[in-house]
XYZ file of N, CA and C in Angstrom:
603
model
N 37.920 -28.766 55.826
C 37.724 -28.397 57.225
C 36.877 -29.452 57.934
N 36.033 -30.061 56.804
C 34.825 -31.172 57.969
C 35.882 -32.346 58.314
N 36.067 -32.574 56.979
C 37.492 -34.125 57.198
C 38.176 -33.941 58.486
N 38.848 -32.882 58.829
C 40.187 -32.523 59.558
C 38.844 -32.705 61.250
N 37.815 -31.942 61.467
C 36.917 -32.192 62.504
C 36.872 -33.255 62.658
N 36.420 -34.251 61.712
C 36.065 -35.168 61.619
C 37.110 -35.897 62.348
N 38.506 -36.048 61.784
C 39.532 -36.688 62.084
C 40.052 -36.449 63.804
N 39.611 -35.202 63.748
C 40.145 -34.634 65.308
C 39.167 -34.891 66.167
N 37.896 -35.701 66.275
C 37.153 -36.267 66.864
C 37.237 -37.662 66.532
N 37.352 -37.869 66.352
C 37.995 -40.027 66.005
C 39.184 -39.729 67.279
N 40.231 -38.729 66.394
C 41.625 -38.792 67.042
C 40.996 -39.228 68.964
N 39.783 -38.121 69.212
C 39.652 -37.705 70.801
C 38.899 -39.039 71.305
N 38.737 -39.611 70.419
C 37.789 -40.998 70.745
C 39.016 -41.762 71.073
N 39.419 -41.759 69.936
C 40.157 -43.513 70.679
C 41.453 -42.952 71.711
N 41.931 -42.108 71.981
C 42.689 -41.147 73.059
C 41.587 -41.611 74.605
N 40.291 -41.304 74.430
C 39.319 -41.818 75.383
C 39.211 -42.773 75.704
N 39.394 -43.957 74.495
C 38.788 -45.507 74.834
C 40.173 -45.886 75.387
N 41.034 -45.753 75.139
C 42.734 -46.177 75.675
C 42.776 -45.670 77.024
N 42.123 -44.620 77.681
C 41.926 -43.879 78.888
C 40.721 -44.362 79.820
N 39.899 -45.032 79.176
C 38.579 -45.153 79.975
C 38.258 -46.615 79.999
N 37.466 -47.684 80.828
C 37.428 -48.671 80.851
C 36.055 -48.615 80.198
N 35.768 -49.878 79.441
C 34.773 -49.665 78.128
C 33.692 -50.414 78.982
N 34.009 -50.594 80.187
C 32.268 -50.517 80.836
C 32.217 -50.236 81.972
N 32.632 -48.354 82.048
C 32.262 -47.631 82.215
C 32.345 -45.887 81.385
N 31.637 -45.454 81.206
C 31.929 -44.506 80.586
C 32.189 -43.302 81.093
N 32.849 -42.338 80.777
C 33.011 -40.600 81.038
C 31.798 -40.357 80.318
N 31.057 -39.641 80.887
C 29.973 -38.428 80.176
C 30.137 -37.790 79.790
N 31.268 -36.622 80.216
C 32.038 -35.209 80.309
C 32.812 -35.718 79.420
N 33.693 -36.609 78.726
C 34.507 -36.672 77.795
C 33.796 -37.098 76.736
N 32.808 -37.786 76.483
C 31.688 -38.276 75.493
C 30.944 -37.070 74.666
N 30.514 -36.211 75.950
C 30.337 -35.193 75.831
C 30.830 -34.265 74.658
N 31.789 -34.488 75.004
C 33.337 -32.929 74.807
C 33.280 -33.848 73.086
N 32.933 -35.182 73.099
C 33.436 -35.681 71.288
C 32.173 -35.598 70.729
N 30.885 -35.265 70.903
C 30.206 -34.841 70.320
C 29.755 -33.379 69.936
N 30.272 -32.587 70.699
C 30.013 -31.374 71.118
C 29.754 -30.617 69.529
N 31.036 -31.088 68.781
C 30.635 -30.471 66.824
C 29.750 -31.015 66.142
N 28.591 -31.980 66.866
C 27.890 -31.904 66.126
C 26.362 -32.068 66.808
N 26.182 -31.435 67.605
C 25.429 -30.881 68.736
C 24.577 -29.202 68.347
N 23.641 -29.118 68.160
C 22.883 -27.900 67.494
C 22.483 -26.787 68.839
N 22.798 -27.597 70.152
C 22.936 -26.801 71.540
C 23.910 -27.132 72.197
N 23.679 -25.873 72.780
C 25.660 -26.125 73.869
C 25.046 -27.287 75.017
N 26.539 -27.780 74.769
C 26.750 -29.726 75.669
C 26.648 -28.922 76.760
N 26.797 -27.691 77.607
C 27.169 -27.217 78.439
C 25.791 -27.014 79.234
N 24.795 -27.018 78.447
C 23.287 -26.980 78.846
C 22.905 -28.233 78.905
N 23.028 -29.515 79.118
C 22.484 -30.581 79.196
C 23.004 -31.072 80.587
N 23.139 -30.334 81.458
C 23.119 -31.084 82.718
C 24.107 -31.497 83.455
N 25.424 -31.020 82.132
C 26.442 -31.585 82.859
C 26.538 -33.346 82.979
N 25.875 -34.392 82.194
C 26.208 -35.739 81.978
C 26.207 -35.946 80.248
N 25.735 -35.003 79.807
C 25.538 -35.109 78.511
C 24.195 -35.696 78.257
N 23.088 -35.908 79.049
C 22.113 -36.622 79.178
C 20.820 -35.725 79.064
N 19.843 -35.247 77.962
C 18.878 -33.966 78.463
C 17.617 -34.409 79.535
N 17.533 -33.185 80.707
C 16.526 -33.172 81.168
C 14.845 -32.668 80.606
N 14.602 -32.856 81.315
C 12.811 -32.284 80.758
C 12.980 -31.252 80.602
N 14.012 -29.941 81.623
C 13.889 -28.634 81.394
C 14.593 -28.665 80.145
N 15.711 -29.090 79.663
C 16.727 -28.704 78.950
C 15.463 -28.764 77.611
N 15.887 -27.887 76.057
C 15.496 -27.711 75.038
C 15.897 -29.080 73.959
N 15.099 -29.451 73.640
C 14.917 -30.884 72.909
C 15.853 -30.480 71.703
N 17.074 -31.105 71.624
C 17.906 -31.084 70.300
C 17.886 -31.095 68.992
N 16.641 -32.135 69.106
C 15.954 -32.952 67.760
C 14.568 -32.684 67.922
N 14.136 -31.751 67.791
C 12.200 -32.309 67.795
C 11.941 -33.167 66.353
N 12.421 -32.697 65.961
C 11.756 -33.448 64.688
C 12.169 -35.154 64.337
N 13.144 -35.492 65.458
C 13.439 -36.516 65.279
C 12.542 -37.552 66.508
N 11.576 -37.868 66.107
C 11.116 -38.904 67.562
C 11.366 -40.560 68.050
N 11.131 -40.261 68.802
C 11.592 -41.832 69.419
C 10.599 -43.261 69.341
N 10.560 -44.244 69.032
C 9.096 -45.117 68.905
C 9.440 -45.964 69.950
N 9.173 -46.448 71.190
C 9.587 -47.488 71.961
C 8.514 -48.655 71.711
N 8.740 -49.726 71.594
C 7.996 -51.102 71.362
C 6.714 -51.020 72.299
N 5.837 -50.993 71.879
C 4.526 -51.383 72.992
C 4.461 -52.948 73.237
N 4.995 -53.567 72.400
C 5.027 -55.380 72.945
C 6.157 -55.433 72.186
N 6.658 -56.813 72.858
C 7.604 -58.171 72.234
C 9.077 -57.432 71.759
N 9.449 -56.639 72.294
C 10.997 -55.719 72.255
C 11.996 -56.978 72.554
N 12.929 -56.623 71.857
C 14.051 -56.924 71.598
C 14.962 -56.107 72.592
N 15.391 -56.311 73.770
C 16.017 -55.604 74.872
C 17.620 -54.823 74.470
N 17.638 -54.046 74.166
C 19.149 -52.815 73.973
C 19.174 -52.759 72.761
N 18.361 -53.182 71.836
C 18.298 -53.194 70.541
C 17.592 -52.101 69.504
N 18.134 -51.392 68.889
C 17.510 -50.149 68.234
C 17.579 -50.162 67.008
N 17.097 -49.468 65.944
C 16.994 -48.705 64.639
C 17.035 -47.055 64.294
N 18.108 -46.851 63.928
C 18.534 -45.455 63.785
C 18.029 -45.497 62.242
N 17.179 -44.798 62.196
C 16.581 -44.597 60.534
C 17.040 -43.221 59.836
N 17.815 -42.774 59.082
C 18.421 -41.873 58.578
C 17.199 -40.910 57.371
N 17.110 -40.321 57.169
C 16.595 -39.109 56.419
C 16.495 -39.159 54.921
N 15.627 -39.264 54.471
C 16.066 -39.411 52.919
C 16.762 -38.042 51.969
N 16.588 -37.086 53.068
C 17.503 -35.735 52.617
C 19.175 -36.183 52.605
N 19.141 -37.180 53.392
C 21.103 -37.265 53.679
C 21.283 -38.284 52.701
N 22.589 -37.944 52.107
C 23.115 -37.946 51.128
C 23.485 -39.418 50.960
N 24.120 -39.810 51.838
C 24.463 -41.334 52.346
C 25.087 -41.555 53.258
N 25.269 -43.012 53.482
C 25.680 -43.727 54.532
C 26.919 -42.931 55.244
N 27.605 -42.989 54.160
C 28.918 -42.303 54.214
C 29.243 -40.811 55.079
N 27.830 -40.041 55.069
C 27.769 -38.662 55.712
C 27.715 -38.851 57.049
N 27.314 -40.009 57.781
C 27.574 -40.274 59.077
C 28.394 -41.329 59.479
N 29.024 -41.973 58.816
C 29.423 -42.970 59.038
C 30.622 -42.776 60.154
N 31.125 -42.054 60.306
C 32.364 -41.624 60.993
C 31.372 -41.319 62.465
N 30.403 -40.459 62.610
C 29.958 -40.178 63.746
C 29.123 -41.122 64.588
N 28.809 -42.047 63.731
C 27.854 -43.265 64.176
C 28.922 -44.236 64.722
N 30.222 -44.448 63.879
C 31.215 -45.487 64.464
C 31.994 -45.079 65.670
N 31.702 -43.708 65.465
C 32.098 -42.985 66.928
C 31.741 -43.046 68.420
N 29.960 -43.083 68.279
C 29.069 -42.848 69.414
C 29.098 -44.571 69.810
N 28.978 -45.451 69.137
C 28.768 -46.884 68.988
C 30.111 -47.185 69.622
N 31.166 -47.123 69.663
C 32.524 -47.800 70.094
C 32.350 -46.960 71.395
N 32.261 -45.712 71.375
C 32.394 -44.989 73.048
C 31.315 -45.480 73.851
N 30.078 -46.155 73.731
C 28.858 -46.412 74.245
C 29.287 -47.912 74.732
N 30.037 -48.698 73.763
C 30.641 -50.261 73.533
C 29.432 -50.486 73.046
N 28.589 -49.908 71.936
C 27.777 -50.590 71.370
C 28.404 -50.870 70.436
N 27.183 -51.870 69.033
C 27.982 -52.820 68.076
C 26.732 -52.209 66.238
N 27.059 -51.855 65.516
C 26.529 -51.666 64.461
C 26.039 -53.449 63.914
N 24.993 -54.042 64.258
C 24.436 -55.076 63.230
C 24.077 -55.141 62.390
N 23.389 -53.973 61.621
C 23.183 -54.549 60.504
C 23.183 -53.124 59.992
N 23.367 -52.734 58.829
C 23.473 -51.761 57.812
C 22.654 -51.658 56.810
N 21.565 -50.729 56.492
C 20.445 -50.565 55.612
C 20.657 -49.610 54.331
N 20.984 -50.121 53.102
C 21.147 -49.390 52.495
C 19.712 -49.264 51.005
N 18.958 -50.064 51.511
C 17.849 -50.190 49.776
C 16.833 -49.311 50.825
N 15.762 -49.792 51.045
C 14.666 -49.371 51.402
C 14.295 -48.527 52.044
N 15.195 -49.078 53.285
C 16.129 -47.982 54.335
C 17.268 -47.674 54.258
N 17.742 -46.107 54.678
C 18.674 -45.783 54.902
C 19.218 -45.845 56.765
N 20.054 -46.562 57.070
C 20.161 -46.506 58.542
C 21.030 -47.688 58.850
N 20.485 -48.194 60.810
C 21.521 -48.994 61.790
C 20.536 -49.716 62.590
N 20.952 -50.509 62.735
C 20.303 -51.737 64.145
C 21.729 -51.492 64.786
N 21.415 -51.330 65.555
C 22.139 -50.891 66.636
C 21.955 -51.948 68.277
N 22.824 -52.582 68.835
C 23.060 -53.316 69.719
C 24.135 -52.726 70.465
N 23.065 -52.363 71.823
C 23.357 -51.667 72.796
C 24.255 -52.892 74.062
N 24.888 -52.069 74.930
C 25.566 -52.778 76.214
C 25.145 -52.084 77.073
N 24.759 -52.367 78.051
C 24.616 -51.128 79.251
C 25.537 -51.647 80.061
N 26.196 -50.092 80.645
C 27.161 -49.754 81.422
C 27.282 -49.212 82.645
N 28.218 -48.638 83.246
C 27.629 -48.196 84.629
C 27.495 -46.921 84.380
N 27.808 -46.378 83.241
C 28.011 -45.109 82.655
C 26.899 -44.513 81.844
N 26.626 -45.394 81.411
C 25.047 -45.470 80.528
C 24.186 -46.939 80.291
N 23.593 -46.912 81.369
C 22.722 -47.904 81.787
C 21.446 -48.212 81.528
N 21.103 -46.641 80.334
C 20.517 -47.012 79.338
C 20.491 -46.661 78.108
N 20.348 -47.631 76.911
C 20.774 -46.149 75.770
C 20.430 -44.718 75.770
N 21.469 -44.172 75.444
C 21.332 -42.745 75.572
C 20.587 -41.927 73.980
N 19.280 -42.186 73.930
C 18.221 -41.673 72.930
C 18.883 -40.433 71.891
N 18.862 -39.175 73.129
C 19.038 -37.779 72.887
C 20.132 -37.835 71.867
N 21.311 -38.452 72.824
C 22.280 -38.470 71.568
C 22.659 -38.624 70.373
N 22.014 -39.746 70.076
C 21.845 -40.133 68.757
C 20.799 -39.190 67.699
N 20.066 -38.501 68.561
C 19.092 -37.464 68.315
C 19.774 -36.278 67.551
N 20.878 -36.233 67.756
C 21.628 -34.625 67.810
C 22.395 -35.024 66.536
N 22.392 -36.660 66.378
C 23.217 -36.309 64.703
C 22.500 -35.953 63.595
N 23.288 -35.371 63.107
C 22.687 -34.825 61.562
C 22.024 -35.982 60.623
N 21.155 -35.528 59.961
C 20.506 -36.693 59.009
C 20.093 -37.739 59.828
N 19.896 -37.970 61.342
C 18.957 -39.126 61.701
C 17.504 -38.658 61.476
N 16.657 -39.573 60.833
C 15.020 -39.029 60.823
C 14.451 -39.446 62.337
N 14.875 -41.167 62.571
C 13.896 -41.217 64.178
C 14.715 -42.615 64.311
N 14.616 -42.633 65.814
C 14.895 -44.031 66.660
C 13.687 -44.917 67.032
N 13.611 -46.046 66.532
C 13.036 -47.174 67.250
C 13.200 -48.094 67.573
N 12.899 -48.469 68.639
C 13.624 -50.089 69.559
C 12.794 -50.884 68.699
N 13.577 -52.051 68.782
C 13.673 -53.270 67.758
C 12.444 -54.229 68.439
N 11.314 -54.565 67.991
C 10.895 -55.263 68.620
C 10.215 -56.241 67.084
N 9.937 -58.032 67.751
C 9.510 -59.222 67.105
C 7.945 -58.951 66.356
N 7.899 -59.270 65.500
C 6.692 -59.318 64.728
C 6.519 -60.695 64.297
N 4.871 -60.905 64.680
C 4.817 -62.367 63.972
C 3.011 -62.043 63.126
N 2.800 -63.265 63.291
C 1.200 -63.307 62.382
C 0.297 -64.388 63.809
N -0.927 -63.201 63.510
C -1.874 -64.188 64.737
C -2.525 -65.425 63.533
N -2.270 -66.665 65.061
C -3.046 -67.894 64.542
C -4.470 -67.269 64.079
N -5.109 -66.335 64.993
C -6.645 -66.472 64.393
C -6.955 -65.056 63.997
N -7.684 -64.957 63.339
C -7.890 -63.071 62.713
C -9.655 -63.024 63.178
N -10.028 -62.270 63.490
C -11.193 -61.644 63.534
C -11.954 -61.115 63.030
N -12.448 -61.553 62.207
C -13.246 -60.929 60.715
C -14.513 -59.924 61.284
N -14.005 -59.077 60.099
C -15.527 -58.092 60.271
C -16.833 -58.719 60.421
N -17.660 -58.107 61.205
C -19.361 -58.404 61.238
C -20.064 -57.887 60.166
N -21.144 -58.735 60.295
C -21.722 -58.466 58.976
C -22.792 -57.423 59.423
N -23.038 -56.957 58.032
C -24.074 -55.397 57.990
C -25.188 -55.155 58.939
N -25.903 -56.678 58.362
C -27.207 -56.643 59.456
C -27.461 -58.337 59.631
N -28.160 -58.183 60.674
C -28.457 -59.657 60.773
C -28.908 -60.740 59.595
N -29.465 -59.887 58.534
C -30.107 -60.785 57.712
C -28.834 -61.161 56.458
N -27.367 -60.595 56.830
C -26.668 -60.714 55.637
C -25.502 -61.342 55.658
N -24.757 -62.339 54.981
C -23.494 -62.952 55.326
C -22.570 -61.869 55.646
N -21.866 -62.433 56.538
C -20.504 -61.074 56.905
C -19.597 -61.151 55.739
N -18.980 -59.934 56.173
C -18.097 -59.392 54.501
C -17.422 -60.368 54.261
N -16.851 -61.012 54.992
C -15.441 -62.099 54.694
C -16.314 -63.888 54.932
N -17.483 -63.517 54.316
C -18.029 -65.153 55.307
C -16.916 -66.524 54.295
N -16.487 -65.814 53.264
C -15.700 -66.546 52.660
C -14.676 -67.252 53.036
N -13.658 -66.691 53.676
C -12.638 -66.992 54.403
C -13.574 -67.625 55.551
N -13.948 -67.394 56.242
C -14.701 -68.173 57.509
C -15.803 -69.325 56.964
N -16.117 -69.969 56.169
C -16.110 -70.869 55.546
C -15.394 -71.663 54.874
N -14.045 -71.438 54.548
C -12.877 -72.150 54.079
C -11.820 -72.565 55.385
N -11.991 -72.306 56.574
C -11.220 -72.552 57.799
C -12.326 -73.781 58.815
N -13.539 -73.786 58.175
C -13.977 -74.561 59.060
C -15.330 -75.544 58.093
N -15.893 -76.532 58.409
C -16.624 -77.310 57.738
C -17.952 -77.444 58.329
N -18.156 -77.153 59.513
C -19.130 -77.216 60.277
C -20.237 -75.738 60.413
N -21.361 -75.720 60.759
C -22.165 -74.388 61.007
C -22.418 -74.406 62.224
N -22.479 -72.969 62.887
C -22.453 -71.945 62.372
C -21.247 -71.356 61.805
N -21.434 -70.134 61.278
C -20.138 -70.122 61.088
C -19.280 -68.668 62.636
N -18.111 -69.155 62.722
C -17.863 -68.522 64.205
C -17.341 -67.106 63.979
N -16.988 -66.431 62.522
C -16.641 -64.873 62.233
C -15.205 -65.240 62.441
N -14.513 -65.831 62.570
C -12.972 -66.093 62.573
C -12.458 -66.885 61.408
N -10.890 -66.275 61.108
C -10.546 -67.476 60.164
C -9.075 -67.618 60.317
N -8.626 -68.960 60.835
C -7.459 -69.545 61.760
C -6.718 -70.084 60.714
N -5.137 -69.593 61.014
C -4.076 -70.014 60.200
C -3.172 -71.369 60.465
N -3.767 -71.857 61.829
C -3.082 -73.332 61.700
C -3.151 -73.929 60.821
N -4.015 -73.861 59.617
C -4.239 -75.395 58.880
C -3.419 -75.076 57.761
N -2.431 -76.183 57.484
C -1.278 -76.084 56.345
C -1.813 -76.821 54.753
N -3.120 -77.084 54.915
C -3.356 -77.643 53.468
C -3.771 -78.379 52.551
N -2.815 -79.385 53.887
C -2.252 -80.742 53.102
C -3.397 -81.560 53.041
N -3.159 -82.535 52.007
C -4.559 -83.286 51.951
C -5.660 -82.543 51.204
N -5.432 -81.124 50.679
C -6.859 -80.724 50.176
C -6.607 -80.544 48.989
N -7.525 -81.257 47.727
C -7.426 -80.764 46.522
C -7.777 -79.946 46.075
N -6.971 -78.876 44.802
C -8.285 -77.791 44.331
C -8.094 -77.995 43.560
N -9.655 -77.508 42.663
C -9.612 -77.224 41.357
C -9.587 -76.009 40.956
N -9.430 -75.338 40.097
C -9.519 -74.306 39.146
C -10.590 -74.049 37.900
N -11.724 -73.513 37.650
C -12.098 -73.377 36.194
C -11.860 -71.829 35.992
N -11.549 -72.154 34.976
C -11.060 -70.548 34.347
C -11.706 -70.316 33.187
C-alpha cells in the first residue's frame, strides 16, 4: 500500500512538472503531492501550502538553524533522524519536493550523517525555501542553512589567575612571538619554516 502511494505521488509530480513552468510553481498542486505525508490537514495552512504563525507547527520537534554569519545563500542541510531506517525511507519524497521546488540534491550523507545539502532556486512561486515543508517529512531530525567555516588568524588566550601568575596558555603565547611582553594571543600566520626542533625523550 506505501509503494502504490508512493508511486501515485511521483505519478502526480511529474503530471505537474509537464503542466507547470519550473520557475514558477503551483502551491495548491504542491500542496495536494504532499498532502500523504503531512501530520495536519494541507487545508489548514493557508491555502499556499506555506504555515502561518497562527497555523499549528507540523514538526516541533524538528527545528530550523539559520547561519548567524558567512551563509552560503539557498543552500541547506536536511539532517535525517537516527530512528529512520535509511536513505531509502525518504528517498522518493525528498526527490519529489526537490524537482517540484527545481531544487538540486548535492550531496548525499550516508556515514556520520544521515541526510541532504540541498541547493535551492528561488522562484516566483517560492521565493524562498519553503522550511515547513521539508519539516512535515517523516524521519527529518532538523534543517540548517549551509554556512563557511574557517579558523581565526589570531585566538585569544585565557587570562591569567592573578597578576602575579603566567596565564594558562603563556606557552603558546611564547612560541608565536620572541619579544616581551607577552600580548595573551597566539597567531596562526606563521608556517614554520626555517625553525628547527628538537625532541628529548
Amino acid at each position: 500500500m506505501l509503494l502504490a502511494t508512493i508511486a501515485a505521488l511521483l505519478l502526480a509530480h511529474l503530471t505537474l512538472a509537464a503542466a507547470v513552468n519550473s520557475s514558477s510553481v503551483d502551491p495548491a498542486a504542491f500542496a495536494a503531492l504532499l498532502a500523504e505525508i503531512a501530520p495536519v490537514p494541507i487545508a489548514s495552512l493557508s491555502g499556499t501550502g506555506r504555515r502561518n504563525e497562527a497555523d499549528a507547527d507540523p514538526h516541533p520537534n524538528c527545528p530550523y538553524y539559520p547561519a548567524a554569519s558567512l551563509a552560503v545563500n539557498n543552500e541547506f542541510l536536511v539532517a535525517l533522524d537516527q530512528s529512520c531506517p535509511s536513505l531509502a525511507a525518504v528517498a522518493g519524497r525528498m526527490n519529489a519536493l526537490t524537482a517540484t521546488l527545481g531544487a538540486s540534491i548535492r550531496t548525499t550523507y550516508s556515514a556520520a550523517l544521515m541526510g541532504y545539502r540541498i541547493e535551492f532556486t528561488p522562484s516566483a512561486g517560492y521565493p524562498t525555501f519553503p522550511i515547513d515543508m521539508v519539516q512535515r517529512i517523516p524521519c527529518v531530525s532538523y534543517v540548517e542553512q549551509v554556512r563557511m567555516l574557517g579558523v581565526a588568524q589570531v585566538e585569544q588566550l585565557p587570562t591569567a589567575p592573578s597578576a602575579s601568575a603566567l596565564p594558562i596558555a603563556w606557552g603558546l603565547d611564547r612560541i608565536d612571538q620572541a619579544g616581551l611582553p607577552l600580548d595573551n594571543q597566539y597567531a596562526f600566520d606563521l608556517t614554520g619554516k626555517g625553525v628547527n626542533i628538537y625532541v628529548l625523550d
